[in-house]
């Protein structure tokens, strides 16, 4: 369980847990509010069952006693690499530490599986996300031209390289 604080406002603690089918409606609602091209139910169901896929959600007990899904992260682990597919936080819960906690969860989970490199694509116009990834040690490795079908916007390819046992960073591809 983690607790976050914003300014002097008290924020309820939350937990990061593997998502289940019971969470899908809430995850899909967050996805629809966060992306111009949201995933359908079938894609999320596939992510719940695929052996290489990980889907976690941030759950927070509300003042009225109910449990709310405040955000989610979906990523793939394959051998020593991971790919971040999606991360999103409910609009009313943004800037409260959920995205950072979800990203930390992904990185810890991936490291526990022997992952040495994590890749993602992000819109250059999503400066908040770019800053978040950079704050976690991700660096820009290149661009994918016209990656996002809805706008034709390029994607920045960002990667994180874990440290090897001798303390040296993993191999980076020069631009």
JSON list of C-alpha atoms in Angstrom, two decimals:
[
{"chain": "A", "resi": 1, "resn": "UNK", "atom": "CA", "xyz": [0.00, 0.00, 0.00]},
{"chain": "A", "resi": 2, "resn": "UNK", "atom": "CA", "xyz": [1.15, 3.48, -0.77]},
{"chain": "A", "resi": 3, "resn": "UNK", "atom": "CA", "xyz": [0.03, 6.88, 0.40]},
{"chain": "A", "resi": 4, "resn": "UNK", "atom": "CA", "xyz": [0.41, 10.03, -1.62]},
{"chain": "A", "resi": 5, "resn": "UNK", "atom": "CA", "xyz": [0.05, 13.64, -0.57]},
{"chain": "A", "resi": 6, "resn": "UNK", "atom": "CA", "xyz": [-0.72, 16.64, -2.73]},
{"chain": "A", "resi": 7, "resn": "UNK", "atom": "CA", "xyz": [-0.12, 20.07, -1.22]},
{"chain": "A", "resi": 8, "resn": "UNK", "atom": "CA", "xyz": [-1.83, 19.99, 2.17]},
{"chain": "A", "resi": 9, "resn": "UNK", "atom": "CA", "xyz": [-4.78, 17.89, 1.02]},
{"chain": "A", "resi": 10, "resn": "UNK", "atom": "CA", "xyz": [-5.11, 14.44, 2.62]},
{"chain": "A", "resi": 11, "resn": "UNK", "atom": "CA", "xyz": [-5.13, 11.65, 0.05]},
{"chain": "A", "resi": 12, "resn": "UNK", "atom": "CA", "xyz": [-6.35, 8.16, 0.80]},
{"chain": "A", "resi": 13, "resn": "UNK", "atom": "CA", "xyz": [-3.88, 5.25, 0.55]},
{"chain": "A", "resi": 14, "resn": "UNK", "atom": "CA", "xyz": [-4.04, 3.00, -2.48]},
{"chain": "A", "resi": 15, "resn": "UNK", "atom": "CA", "xyz": [-2.90, -0.45, -3.56]},
{"chain": "A", "resi": 16, "resn": "UNK", "atom": "CA", "xyz": [-1.37, -1.68, -6.82]},
{"chain": "A", "resi": 17, "resn": "UNK", "atom": "CA", "xyz": [-2.72, -5.10, -7.74]},
{"chain": "A", "resi": 18, "resn": "UNK", "atom": "CA", "xyz": [-3.01, -7.33, -10.80]},
{"chain": "A", "resi": 19, "resn": "UNK", "atom": "CA", "xyz": [-6.19, -6.43, -12.65]},
{"chain": "A", "resi": 20, "resn": "UNK", "atom": "CA", "xyz": [-9.03, -8.89, -12.95]},
{"chain": "A", "resi": 21, "resn": "UNK", "atom": "CA", "xyz": [-12.13, -9.07, -15.10]},
{"chain": "A", "resi": 22, "resn": "UNK", "atom": "CA", "xyz": [-13.98, -7.22, -12.34]},
{"chain": "A", "resi": 23, "resn": "UNK", "atom": "CA", "xyz": [-11.81, -4.15, -12.98]},
{"chain": "A", "resi": 24, "resn": "UNK", "atom": "CA", "xyz": [-12.26, -4.02, -16.76]},
{"chain": "A", "resi": 25, "resn": "UNK", "atom": "CA", "xyz": [-15.25, -1.67, -16.90]},
{"chain": "A", "resi": 26, "resn": "UNK", "atom": "CA", "xyz": [-13.41, 0.92, -14.81]},
{"chain": "A", "resi": 27, "resn": "UNK", "atom": "CA", "xyz": [-10.16, 0.43, -16.74]},
{"chain": "A", "resi": 28, "resn": "UNK", "atom": "CA", "xyz": [-12.00, 0.86, -20.03]},
{"chain": "A", "resi": 29, "resn": "UNK", "atom": "CA", "xyz": [-13.68, 4.05, -18.77]},
{"chain": "A", "resi": 30, "resn": "UNK", "atom": "CA", "xyz": [-10.27, 5.49, -17.83]},
{"chain": "A", "resi": 31, "resn": "UNK", "atom": "CA", "xyz": [-8.90, 4.38, -21.22]},
{"chain": "A", "resi": 32, "resn": "UNK", "atom": "CA", "xyz": [-11.76, 6.15, -23.04]},
{"chain": "A", "resi": 33, "resn": "UNK", "atom": "CA", "xyz": [-11.13, 9.36, -21.10]},
{"chain": "A", "resi": 34, "resn": "UNK", "atom": "CA", "xyz": [-7.37, 9.20, -21.67]},
{"chain": "A", "resi": 35, "resn": "UNK", "atom": "CA", "xyz": [-6.78, 8.17, -25.28]},
{"chain": "A", "resi": 36, "resn": "UNK", "atom": "CA", "xyz": [-8.25, 9.28, -28.61]},
{"chain": "A", "resi": 37, "resn": "UNK", "atom": "CA", "xyz": [-8.23, 5.65, -29.81]},
{"chain": "A", "resi": 38, "resn": "UNK", "atom": "CA", "xyz": [-9.22, 3.56, -26.77]},
{"chain": "A", "resi": 39, "resn": "UNK", "atom": "CA", "xyz": [-8.97, -0.22, -26.66]},
{"chain": "A", "resi": 40, "resn": "UNK", "atom": "CA", "xyz": [-12.05, -2.42, -26.76]},
{"chain": "A", "resi": 41, "resn": "UNK", "atom": "CA", "xyz": [-13.02, -5.00, -24.16]},
{"chain": "A", "resi": 42, "resn": "UNK", "atom": "CA", "xyz": [-11.57, -7.88, -26.23]},
{"chain": "A", "resi": 43, "resn": "UNK", "atom": "CA", "xyz": [-8.08, -6.30, -26.20]},
{"chain": "A", "resi": 44, "resn": "UNK", "atom": "CA", "xyz": [-8.13, -5.89, -22.45]},
{"chain": "A", "resi": 45, "resn": "UNK", "atom": "CA", "xyz": [-9.42, -9.44, -21.97]},
{"chain": "A", "resi": 46, "resn": "UNK", "atom": "CA", "xyz": [-6.55, -10.68, -24.14]},
{"chain": "A", "resi": 47, "resn": "UNK", "atom": "CA", "xyz": [-4.08, -8.78, -21.95]},
{"chain": "A", "resi": 48, "resn": "UNK", "atom": "CA", "xyz": [-5.53, -10.44, -18.84]},
{"chain": "A", "resi": 49, "resn": "UNK", "atom": "CA", "xyz": [-4.88, -13.91, -20.24]},
{"chain": "A", "resi": 50, "resn": "UNK", "atom": "CA", "xyz": [-1.74, -13.59, -22.38]},
{"chain": "A", "resi": 51, "resn": "UNK", "atom": "CA", "xyz": [1.25, -15.21, -20.61]},
{"chain": "A", "resi": 52, "resn": "UNK", "atom": "CA", "xyz": [3.61, -12.34, -21.50]},
{"chain": "A", "resi": 53, "resn": "UNK", "atom": "CA", "xyz": [1.18, -9.57, -20.53]},
{"chain": "A", "resi": 54, "resn": "UNK", "atom": "CA", "xyz": [0.90, -7.75, -17.21]},
{"chain": "A", "resi": 55, "resn": "UNK", "atom": "CA", "xyz": [-2.04, -5.52, -16.31]},
{"chain": "A", "resi": 56, "resn": "UNK", "atom": "CA", "xyz": [-2.03, -3.76, -12.92]},
{"chain": "A", "resi": 57, "resn": "UNK", "atom": "CA", "xyz": [-4.47, -1.29, -11.48]},
{"chain": "A", "resi": 58, "resn": "UNK", "atom": "CA", "xyz": [-4.32, 1.29, -8.72]},
{"chain": "A", "resi": 59, "resn": "UNK", "atom": "CA", "xyz": [-7.18, 0.71, -6.30]},
{"chain": "A", "resi": 60, "resn": "UNK", "atom": "CA", "xyz": [-8.20, 3.28, -3.72]},
{"chain": "A", "resi": 61, "resn": "UNK", "atom": "CA", "xyz": [-10.80, 3.04, -0.99]},
{"chain": "A", "resi": 62, "resn": "UNK", "atom": "CA", "xyz": [-13.07, 6.06, -1.24]},
{"chain": "A", "resi": 63, "resn": "UNK", "atom": "CA", "xyz": [-14.52, 8.08, 1.64]},
{"chain": "A", "resi": 64, "resn": "UNK", "atom": "CA", "xyz": [-17.87, 6.32, 1.14]},
{"chain": "A", "resi": 65, "resn": "UNK", "atom": "CA", "xyz": [-16.20, 2.90, 1.55]},
{"chain": "A", "resi": 66, "resn": "UNK", "atom": "CA", "xyz": [-16.29, 1.86, -2.11]},
{"chain": "A", "resi": 67, "resn": "UNK", "atom": "CA", "xyz": [-13.15, 0.80, -3.98]},
{"chain": "A", "resi": 68, "resn": "UNK", "atom": "CA", "xyz": [-12.27, 2.78, -7.10]},
{"chain": "A", "resi": 69, "resn": "UNK", "atom": "CA", "xyz": [-9.89, 1.97, -9.93]},
{"chain": "A", "resi": 70, "resn": "UNK", "atom": "CA", "xyz": [-7.83, 5.17, -10.22]},
{"chain": "A", "resi": 71, "resn": "UNK", "atom": "CA", "xyz": [-5.40, 4.08, -12.94]},
{"chain": "A", "resi": 72, "resn": "UNK", "atom": "CA", "xyz": [-3.83, 1.17, -14.73]},
{"chain": "A", "resi": 73, "resn": "UNK", "atom": "CA", "xyz": [-0.67, 0.05, -16.51]},
{"chain": "A", "resi": 74, "resn": "UNK", "atom": "CA", "xyz": [-0.33, -2.60, -19.18]},
{"chain": "A", "resi": 75, "resn": "UNK", "atom": "CA", "xyz": [3.01, -3.98, -20.36]},
{"chain": "A", "resi": 76, "resn": "UNK", "atom": "CA", "xyz": [4.58, -7.05, -21.94]},
{"chain": "A", "resi": 77, "resn": "UNK", "atom": "CA", "xyz": [7.62, -8.95, -20.68]},
{"chain": "A", "resi": 78, "resn": "UNK", "atom": "CA", "xyz": [9.48, -11.16, -23.12]},
{"chain": "A", "resi": 79, "resn": "UNK", "atom": "CA", "xyz": [12.88, -12.59, -22.21]},
{"chain": "A", "resi": 80, "resn": "UNK", "atom": "CA", "xyz": [15.01, -9.64, -21.04]},
{"chain": "A", "resi": 81, "resn": "UNK", "atom": "CA", "xyz": [12.85, -6.87, -22.55]},
{"chain": "A", "resi": 82, "resn": "UNK", "atom": "CA", "xyz": [9.60, -5.20, -21.58]},
{"chain": "A", "resi": 83, "resn": "UNK", "atom": "CA", "xyz": [7.32, -2.92, -23.57]},
{"chain": "A", "resi": 84, "resn": "UNK", "atom": "CA", "xyz": [5.00, -0.42, -21.94]},
{"chain": "A", "resi": 85, "resn": "UNK", "atom": "CA", "xyz": [1.74, -0.51, -23.88]},
{"chain": "A", "resi": 86, "resn": "UNK", "atom": "CA", "xyz": [-0.50, 1.80, -21.87]},
{"chain": "A", "resi": 87, "resn": "UNK", "atom": "CA", "xyz": [-0.58, 3.74, -18.65]},
{"chain": "A", "resi": 88, "resn": "UNK", "atom": "CA", "xyz": [-3.47, 5.99, -17.68]},
{"chain": "A", "resi": 89, "resn": "UNK", "atom": "CA", "xyz": [-4.95, 7.64, -14.60]},
{"chain": "A", "resi": 90, "resn": "UNK", "atom": "CA", "xyz": [-8.53, 8.81, -14.13]},
{"chain": "A", "resi": 91, "resn": "UNK", "atom": "CA", "xyz": [-8.69, 12.56, -14.90]},
{"chain": "A", "resi": 92, "resn": "UNK", "atom": "CA", "xyz": [-9.87, 13.39, -11.35]},
{"chain": "A", "resi": 93, "resn": "UNK", "atom": "CA", "xyz": [-6.94, 11.43, -9.85]},
{"chain": "A", "resi": 94, "resn": "UNK", "atom": "CA", "xyz": [-4.10, 12.87, -11.91]},
{"chain": "A", "resi": 95, "resn": "UNK", "atom": "CA", "xyz": [-1.13, 14.60, -10.28]},
{"chain": "A", "resi": 96, "resn": "UNK", "atom": "CA", "xyz": [-1.55, 12.54, -7.10]},
{"chain": "A", "resi": 97, "resn": "UNK", "atom": "CA", "xyz": [1.27, 10.04, -7.67]},
{"chain": "A", "resi": 98, "resn": "UNK", "atom": "CA", "xyz": [-0.68, 7.23, -9.29]},
{"chain": "A", "resi": 99, "resn": "UNK", "atom": "CA", "xyz": [1.24, 7.25, -12.59]},
{"chain": "A", "resi": 100, "resn": "UNK", "atom": "CA", "xyz": [4.58, 7.27, -10.77]},
{"chain": "A", "resi": 101, "resn": "UNK", "atom": "CA", "xyz": [3.50, 4.40, -8.55]},
{"chain": "A", "resi": 102, "resn": "UNK", "atom": "CA", "xyz": [2.25, 2.39, -11.52]},
{"chain": "A", "resi": 103, "resn": "UNK", "atom": "CA", "xyz": [5.47, 3.01, -13.42]},
{"chain": "A", "resi": 104, "resn": "UNK", "atom": "CA", "xyz": [7.50, 1.95, -10.36]},
{"chain": "A", "resi": 105, "resn": "UNK", "atom": "CA", "xyz": [5.36, -1.21, -10.13]},
{"chain": "A", "resi": 106, "resn": "UNK", "atom": "CA", "xyz": [6.06, -2.04, -13.77]},
{"chain": "A", "resi": 107, "resn": "UNK", "atom": "CA", "xyz": [9.80, -1.48, -13.37]},
{"chain": "A", "resi": 108, "resn": "UNK", "atom": "CA", "xyz": [9.99, -3.61, -10.22]},
{"chain": "A", "resi": 109, "resn": "UNK", "atom": "CA", "xyz": [7.87, -6.38, -11.70]},
{"chain": "A", "resi": 110, "resn": "UNK", "atom": "CA", "xyz": [9.90, -6.41, -14.92]},
{"chain": "A", "resi": 111, "resn": "UNK", "atom": "CA", "xyz": [13.21, -6.42, -13.02]},
{"chain": "A", "resi": 112, "resn": "UNK", "atom": "CA", "xyz": [11.95, -9.36, -10.98]},
{"chain": "A", "resi": 113, "resn": "UNK", "atom": "CA", "xyz": [11.45, -11.23, -14.25]},
{"chain": "A", "resi": 114, "resn": "UNK", "atom": "CA", "xyz": [15.00, -10.51, -15.44]},
{"chain": "A", "resi": 115, "resn": "UNK", "atom": "CA", "xyz": [14.14, -7.63, -17.75]},
{"chain": "A", "resi": 116, "resn": "UNK", "atom": "CA", "xyz": [17.11, -5.42, -18.61]},
{"chain": "A", "resi": 117, "resn": "UNK", "atom": "CA", "xyz": [15.50, -3.03, -21.10]},
{"chain": "A", "resi": 118, "resn": "UNK", "atom": "CA", "xyz": [12.09, -1.36, -21.13]},
{"chain": "A", "resi": 119, "resn": "UNK", "atom": "CA", "xyz": [10.80, 0.38, -24.25]},
{"chain": "A", "resi": 120, "resn": "UNK", "atom": "CA", "xyz": [7.82, 2.64, -24.88]},
{"chain": "A", "resi": 121, "resn": "UNK", "atom": "CA", "xyz": [6.40, 5.01, -27.47]},
{"chain": "A", "resi": 122, "resn": "UNK", "atom": "CA", "xyz": [4.96, 8.37, -26.45]},
{"chain": "A", "resi": 123, "resn": "UNK", "atom": "CA", "xyz": [3.56, 11.39, -28.25]},
{"chain": "A", "resi": 124, "resn": "UNK", "atom": "CA", "xyz": [6.03, 14.30, -28.19]},
{"chain": "A", "resi": 125, "resn": "UNK", "atom": "CA", "xyz": [3.03, 16.54, -27.45]},
{"chain": "A", "resi": 126, "resn": "UNK", "atom": "CA", "xyz": [2.40, 14.60, -24.21]},
{"chain": "A", "resi": 127, "resn": "UNK", "atom": "CA", "xyz": [5.02, 16.58, -22.33]},
{"chain": "A", "resi": 128, "resn": "UNK", "atom": "CA", "xyz": [3.80, 15.46, -18.89]},
{"chain": "A", "resi": 129, "resn": "UNK", "atom": "CA", "xyz": [4.36, 11.82, -19.84]},
{"chain": "A", "resi": 130, "resn": "UNK", "atom": "CA", "xyz": [7.74, 12.54, -21.42]},
{"chain": "A", "resi": 131, "resn": "UNK", "atom": "CA", "xyz": [8.85, 14.32, -18.23]},
{"chain": "A", "resi": 132, "resn": "UNK", "atom": "CA", "xyz": [7.57, 11.45, -16.09]},
{"chain": "A", "resi": 133, "resn": "UNK", "atom": "CA", "xyz": [9.49, 8.87, -18.12]},
{"chain": "A", "resi": 134, "resn": "UNK", "atom": "CA", "xyz": [12.64, 10.99, -18.06]},
{"chain": "A", "resi": 135, "resn": "UNK", "atom": "CA", "xyz": [12.37, 11.33, -14.28]},
{"chain": "A", "resi": 136, "resn": "UNK", "atom": "CA", "xyz": [12.50, 7.51, -14.10]},
{"chain": "A", "resi": 137, "resn": "UNK", "atom": "CA", "xyz": [15.62, 7.32, -16.25]},
{"chain": "A", "resi": 138, "resn": "UNK", "atom": "CA", "xyz": [14.08, 6.72, -19.67]},
{"chain": "A", "resi": 139, "resn": "UNK", "atom": "CA", "xyz": [15.92, 8.37, -22.55]},
{"chain": "A", "resi": 140, "resn": "UNK", "atom": "CA", "xyz": [14.88, 9.13, -26.10]},
{"chain": "A", "resi": 141, "resn": "UNK", "atom": "CA", "xyz": [16.30, 6.64, -28.58]},
{"chain": "A", "resi": 142, "resn": "UNK", "atom": "CA", "xyz": [14.62, 7.83, -31.77]},
{"chain": "A", "resi": 143, "resn": "UNK", "atom": "CA", "xyz": [11.28, 8.43, -33.48]},
{"chain": "A", "resi": 144, "resn": "UNK", "atom": "CA", "xyz": [8.67, 6.39, -35.26]},
{"chain": "A", "resi": 145, "resn": "UNK", "atom": "CA", "xyz": [7.29, 8.52, -38.09]},
{"chain": "A", "resi": 146, "resn": "UNK", "atom": "CA", "xyz": [3.50, 8.92, -38.29]},
{"chain": "A", "resi": 147, "resn": "UNK", "atom": "CA", "xyz": [3.05, 6.33, -35.51]},
{"chain": "A", "resi": 148, "resn": "UNK", "atom": "CA", "xyz": [-0.25, 7.55, -34.10]},
{"chain": "A", "resi": 149, "resn": "UNK", "atom": "CA", "xyz": [-3.01, 6.81, -36.61]},
{"chain": "A", "resi": 150, "resn": "UNK", "atom": "CA", "xyz": [-5.52, 9.31, -35.18]},
{"chain": "A", "resi": 151, "resn": "UNK", "atom": "CA", "xyz": [-3.31, 12.36, -35.86]},
{"chain": "A", "resi": 152, "resn": "UNK", "atom": "CA", "xyz": [-0.33, 11.06, -37.82]},
{"chain": "A", "resi": 153, "resn": "UNK", "atom": "CA", "xyz": [1.90, 12.33, -35.02]},
{"chain": "A", "resi": 154, "resn": "UNK", "atom": "CA", "xyz": [5.34, 10.81, -34.65]},
{"chain": "A", "resi": 155, "resn": "UNK", "atom": "CA", "xyz": [6.20, 8.78, -31.56]},
{"chain": "A", "resi": 156, "resn": "UNK", "atom": "CA", "xyz": [9.27, 9.22, -29.44]},
{"chain": "A", "resi": 157, "resn": "UNK", "atom": "CA", "xyz": [10.91, 5.89, -28.70]},
{"chain": "A", "resi": 158, "resn": "UNK", "atom": "CA", "xyz": [12.08, 5.96, -25.11]},
{"chain": "A", "resi": 159, "resn": "UNK", "atom": "CA", "xyz": [14.06, 3.25, -23.33]},
{"chain": "A", "resi": 160, "resn": "UNK", "atom": "CA", "xyz": [15.25, 2.44, -19.86]},
{"chain": "A", "resi": 161, "resn": "UNK", "atom": "CA", "xyz": [18.34, 0.28, -19.35]},
{"chain": "A", "resi": 162, "resn": "UNK", "atom": "CA", "xyz": [18.87, -1.45, -16.04]},
{"chain": "A", "resi": 163, "resn": "UNK", "atom": "CA", "xyz": [22.29, -1.52, -14.47]},
{"chain": "A", "resi": 164, "resn": "UNK", "atom": "CA", "xyz": [24.30, -4.66, -14.95]},
{"chain": "A", "resi": 165, "resn": "UNK", "atom": "CA", "xyz": [25.78, -6.44, -11.93]},
{"chain": "A", "resi": 166, "resn": "UNK", "atom": "CA", "xyz": [29.05, -4.52, -12.35]},
{"chain": "A", "resi": 167, "resn": "UNK", "atom": "CA", "xyz": [27.13, -1.23, -12.13]},
{"chain": "A", "resi": 168, "resn": "UNK", "atom": "CA", "xyz": [27.51, -0.36, -15.81]},
{"chain": "A", "resi": 169, "resn": "UNK", "atom": "CA", "xyz": [24.38, 0.72, -17.66]},
{"chain": "A", "resi": 170, "resn": "UNK", "atom": "CA", "xyz": [22.97, -1.60, -20.29]},
{"chain": "A", "resi": 171, "resn": "UNK", "atom": "CA", "xyz": [23.88, -1.03, -23.91]},
{"chain": "A", "resi": 172, "resn": "UNK", "atom": "CA", "xyz": [22.31, 2.04, -25.49]},
{"chain": "A", "resi": 173, "resn": "UNK", "atom": "CA", "xyz": [21.81, 2.50, -29.19]},
{"chain": "A", "resi": 174, "resn": "UNK", "atom": "CA", "xyz": [23.36, 5.80, -30.33]},
{"chain": "A", "resi": 175, "resn": "UNK", "atom": "CA", "xyz": [21.16, 8.07, -32.43]}
]
